[in-house]
CSV table of N, CA and C in Angstrom, one decimal:
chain,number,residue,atom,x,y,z
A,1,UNK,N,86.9,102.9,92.2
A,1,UNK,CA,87.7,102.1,93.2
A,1,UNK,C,88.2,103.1,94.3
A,2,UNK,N,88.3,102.9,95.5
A,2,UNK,CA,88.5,103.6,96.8
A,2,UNK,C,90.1,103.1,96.6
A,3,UNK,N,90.6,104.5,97.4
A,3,UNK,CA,91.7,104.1,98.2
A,3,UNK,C,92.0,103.6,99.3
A,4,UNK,N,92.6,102.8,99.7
A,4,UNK,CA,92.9,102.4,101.2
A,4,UNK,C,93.3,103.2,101.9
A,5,UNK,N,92.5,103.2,103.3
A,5,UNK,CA,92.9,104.5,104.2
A,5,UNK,C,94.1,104.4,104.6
A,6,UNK,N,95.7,103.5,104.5
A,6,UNK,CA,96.7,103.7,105.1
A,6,UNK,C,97.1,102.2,104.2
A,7,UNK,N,98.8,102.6,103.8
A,7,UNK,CA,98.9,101.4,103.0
A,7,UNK,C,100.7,101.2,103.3
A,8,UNK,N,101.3,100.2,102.9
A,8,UNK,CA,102.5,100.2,103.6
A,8,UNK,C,103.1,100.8,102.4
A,9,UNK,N,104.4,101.3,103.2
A,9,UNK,CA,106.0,102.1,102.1
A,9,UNK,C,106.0,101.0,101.4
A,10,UNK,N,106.9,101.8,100.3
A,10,UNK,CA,107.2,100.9,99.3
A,10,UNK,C,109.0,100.3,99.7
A,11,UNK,N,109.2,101.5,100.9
A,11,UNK,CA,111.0,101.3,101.4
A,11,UNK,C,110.3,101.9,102.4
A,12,UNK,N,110.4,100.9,103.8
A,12,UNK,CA,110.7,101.6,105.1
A,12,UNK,C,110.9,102.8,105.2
A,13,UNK,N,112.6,102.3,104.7
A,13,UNK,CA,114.1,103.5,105.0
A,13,UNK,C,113.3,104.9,104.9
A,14,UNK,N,113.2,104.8,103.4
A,14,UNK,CA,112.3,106.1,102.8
A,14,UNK,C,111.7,106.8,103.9
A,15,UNK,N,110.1,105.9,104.3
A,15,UNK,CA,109.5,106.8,105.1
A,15,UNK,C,109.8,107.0,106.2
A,16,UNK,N,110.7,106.1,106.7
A,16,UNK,CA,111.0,106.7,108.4
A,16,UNK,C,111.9,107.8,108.0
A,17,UNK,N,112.6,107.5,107.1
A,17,UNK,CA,113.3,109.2,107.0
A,17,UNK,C,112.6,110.6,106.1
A,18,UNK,N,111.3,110.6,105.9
A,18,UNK,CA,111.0,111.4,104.9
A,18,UNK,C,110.5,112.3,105.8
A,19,UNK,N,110.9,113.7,105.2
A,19,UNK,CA,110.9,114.9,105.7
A,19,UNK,C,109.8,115.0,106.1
A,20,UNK,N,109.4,116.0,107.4
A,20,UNK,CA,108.2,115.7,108.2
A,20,UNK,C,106.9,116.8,107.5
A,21,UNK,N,105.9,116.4,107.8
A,21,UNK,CA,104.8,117.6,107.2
A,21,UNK,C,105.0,118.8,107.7
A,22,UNK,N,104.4,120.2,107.6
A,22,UNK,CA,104.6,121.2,108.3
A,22,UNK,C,104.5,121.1,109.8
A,23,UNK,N,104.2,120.2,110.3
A,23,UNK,CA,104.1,120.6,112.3
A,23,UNK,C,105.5,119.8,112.4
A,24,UNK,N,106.5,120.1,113.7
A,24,UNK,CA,107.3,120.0,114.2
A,24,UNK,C,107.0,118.2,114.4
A,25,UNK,N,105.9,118.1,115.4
A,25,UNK,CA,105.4,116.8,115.7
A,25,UNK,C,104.8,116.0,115.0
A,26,UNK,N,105.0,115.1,114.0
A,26,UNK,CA,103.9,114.5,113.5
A,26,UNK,C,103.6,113.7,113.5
A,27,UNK,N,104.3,112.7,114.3
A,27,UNK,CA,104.7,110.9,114.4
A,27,UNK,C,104.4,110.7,115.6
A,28,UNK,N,103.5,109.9,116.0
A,28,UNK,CA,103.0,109.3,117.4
A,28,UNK,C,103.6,108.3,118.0
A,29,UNK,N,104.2,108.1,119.4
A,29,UNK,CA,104.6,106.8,119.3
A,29,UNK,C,103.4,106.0,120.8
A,30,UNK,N,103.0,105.1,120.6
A,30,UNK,CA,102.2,104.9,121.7
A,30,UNK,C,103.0,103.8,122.3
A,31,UNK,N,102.9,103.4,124.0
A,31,UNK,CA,103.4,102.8,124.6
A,31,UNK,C,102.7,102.3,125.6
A,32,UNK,N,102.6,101.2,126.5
A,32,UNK,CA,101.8,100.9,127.5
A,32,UNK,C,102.9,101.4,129.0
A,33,UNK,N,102.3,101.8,130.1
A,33,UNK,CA,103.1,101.6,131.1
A,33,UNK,C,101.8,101.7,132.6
A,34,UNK,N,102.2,101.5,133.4
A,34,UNK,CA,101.3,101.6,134.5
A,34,UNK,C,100.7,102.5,135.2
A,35,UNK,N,99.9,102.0,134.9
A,35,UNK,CA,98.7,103.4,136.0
A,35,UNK,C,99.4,104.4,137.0
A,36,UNK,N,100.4,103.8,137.7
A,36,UNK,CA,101.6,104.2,138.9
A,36,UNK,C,102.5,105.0,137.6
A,37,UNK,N,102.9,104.2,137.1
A,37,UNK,CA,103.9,105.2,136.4
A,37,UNK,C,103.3,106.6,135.3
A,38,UNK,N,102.1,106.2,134.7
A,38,UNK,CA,101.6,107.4,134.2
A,38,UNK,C,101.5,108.2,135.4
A,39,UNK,N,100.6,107.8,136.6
A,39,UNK,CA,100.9,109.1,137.7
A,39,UNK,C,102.0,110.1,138.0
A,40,UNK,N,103.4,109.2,137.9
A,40,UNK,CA,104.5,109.8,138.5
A,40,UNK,C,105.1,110.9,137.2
A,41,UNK,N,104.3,110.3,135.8
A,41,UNK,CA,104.7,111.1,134.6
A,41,UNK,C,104.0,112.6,135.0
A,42,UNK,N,102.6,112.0,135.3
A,42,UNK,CA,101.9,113.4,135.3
A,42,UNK,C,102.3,114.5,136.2
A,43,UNK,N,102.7,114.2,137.6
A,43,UNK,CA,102.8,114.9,138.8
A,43,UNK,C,104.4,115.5,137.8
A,44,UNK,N,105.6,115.0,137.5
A,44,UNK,CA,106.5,115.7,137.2
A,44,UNK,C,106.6,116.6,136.3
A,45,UNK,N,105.8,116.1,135.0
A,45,UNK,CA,104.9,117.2,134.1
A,45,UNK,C,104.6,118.7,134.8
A,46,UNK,N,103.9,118.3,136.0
A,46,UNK,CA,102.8,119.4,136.2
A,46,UNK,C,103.7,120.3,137.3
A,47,UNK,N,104.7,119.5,137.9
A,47,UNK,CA,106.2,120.4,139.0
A,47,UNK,C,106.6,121.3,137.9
A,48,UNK,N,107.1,120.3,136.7
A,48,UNK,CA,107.8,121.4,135.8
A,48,UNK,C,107.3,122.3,134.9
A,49,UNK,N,105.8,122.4,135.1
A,49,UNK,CA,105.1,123.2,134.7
A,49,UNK,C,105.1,123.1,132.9
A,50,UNK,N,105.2,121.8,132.4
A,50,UNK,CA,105.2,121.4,130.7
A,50,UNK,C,103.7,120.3,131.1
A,51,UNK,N,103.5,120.3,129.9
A,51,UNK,CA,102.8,119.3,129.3
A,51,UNK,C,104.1,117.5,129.3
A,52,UNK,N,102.5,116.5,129.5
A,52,UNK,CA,103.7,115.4,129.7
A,52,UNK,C,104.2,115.1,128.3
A,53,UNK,N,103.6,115.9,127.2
A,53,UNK,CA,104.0,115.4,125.9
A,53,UNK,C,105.5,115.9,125.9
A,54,UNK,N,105.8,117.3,126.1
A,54,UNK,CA,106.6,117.7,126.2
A,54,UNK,C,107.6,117.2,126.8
A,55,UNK,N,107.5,116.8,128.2
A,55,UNK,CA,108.4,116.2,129.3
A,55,UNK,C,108.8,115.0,128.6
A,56,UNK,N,107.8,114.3,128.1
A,56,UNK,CA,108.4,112.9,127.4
A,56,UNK,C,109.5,113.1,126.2
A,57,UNK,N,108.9,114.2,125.0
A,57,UNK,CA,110.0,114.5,123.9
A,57,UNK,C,111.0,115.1,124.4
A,58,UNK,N,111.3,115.9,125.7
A,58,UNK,CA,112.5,116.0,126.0
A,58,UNK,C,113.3,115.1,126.8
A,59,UNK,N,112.8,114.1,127.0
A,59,UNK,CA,113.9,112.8,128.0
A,59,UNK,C,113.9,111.8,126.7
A,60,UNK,N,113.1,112.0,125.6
A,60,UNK,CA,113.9,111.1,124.6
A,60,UNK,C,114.8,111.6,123.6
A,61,UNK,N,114.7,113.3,123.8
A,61,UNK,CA,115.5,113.7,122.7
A,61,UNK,C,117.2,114.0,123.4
A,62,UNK,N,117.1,113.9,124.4
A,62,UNK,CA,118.1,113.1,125.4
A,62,UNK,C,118.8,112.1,125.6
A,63,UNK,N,117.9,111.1,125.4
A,63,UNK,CA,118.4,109.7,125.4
A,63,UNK,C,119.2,109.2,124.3
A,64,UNK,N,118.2,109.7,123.1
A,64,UNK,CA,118.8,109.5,121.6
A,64,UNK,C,118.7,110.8,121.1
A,65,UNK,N,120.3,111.3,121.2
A,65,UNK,CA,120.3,112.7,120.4
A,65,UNK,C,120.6,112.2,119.0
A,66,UNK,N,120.2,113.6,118.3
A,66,UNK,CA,120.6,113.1,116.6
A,66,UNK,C,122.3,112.8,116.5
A,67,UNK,N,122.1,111.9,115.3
A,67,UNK,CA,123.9,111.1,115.0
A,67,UNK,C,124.5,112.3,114.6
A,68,UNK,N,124.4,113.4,114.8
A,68,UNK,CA,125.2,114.9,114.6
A,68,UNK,C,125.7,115.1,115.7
A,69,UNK,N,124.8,115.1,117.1
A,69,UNK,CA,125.4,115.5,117.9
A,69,UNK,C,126.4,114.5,118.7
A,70,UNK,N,126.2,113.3,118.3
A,70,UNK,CA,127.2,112.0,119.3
A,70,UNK,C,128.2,111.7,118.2
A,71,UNK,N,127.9,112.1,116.9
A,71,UNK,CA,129.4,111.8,115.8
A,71,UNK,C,129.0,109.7,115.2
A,72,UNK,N,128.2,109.6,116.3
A,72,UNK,CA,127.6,108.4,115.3
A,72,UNK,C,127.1,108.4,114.1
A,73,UNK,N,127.2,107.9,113.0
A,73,UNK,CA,126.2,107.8,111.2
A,73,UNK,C,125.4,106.8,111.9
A,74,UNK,N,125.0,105.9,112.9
A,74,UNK,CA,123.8,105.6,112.7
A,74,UNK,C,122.3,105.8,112.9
């Protein structure tokens, strides 16, 4: 009998909080946005001399800092 290539948690909670594998990055998040706006991502990426992956994980780690740093538990 095979395993299923990808199967659900048995607790959410669990896996969205389960300690990450060895790379820093491991979790994908994909989004739709427009042709114009991926442009405007790329060009500011490429002013500030980062990759857009980067540019994007630092305007979200911004937006939502960890509940350590704002004193929120949630």
């Amino acid at each position: 009998m095979s395993r299923p290539f990808a199967s659900r948690p048995g607790s959410p909670e669990a896996w969205i909080r389960a300690p990450e594998a060895r790379k820093p990055f491991t979790a994908r998040l994909t989004i739709d946005v427009t042709p114009e706006l991926r442009g405007r991502i790329k060009i500011a990426a490429y002013r500030q001399g980062v990759t857009v992956a980067d540019l994007l994980r630092d305007l979200l780690v911004r937006h939502f800092p960890a509940s350590d740093e704002t004193g929120d538990a949630s």
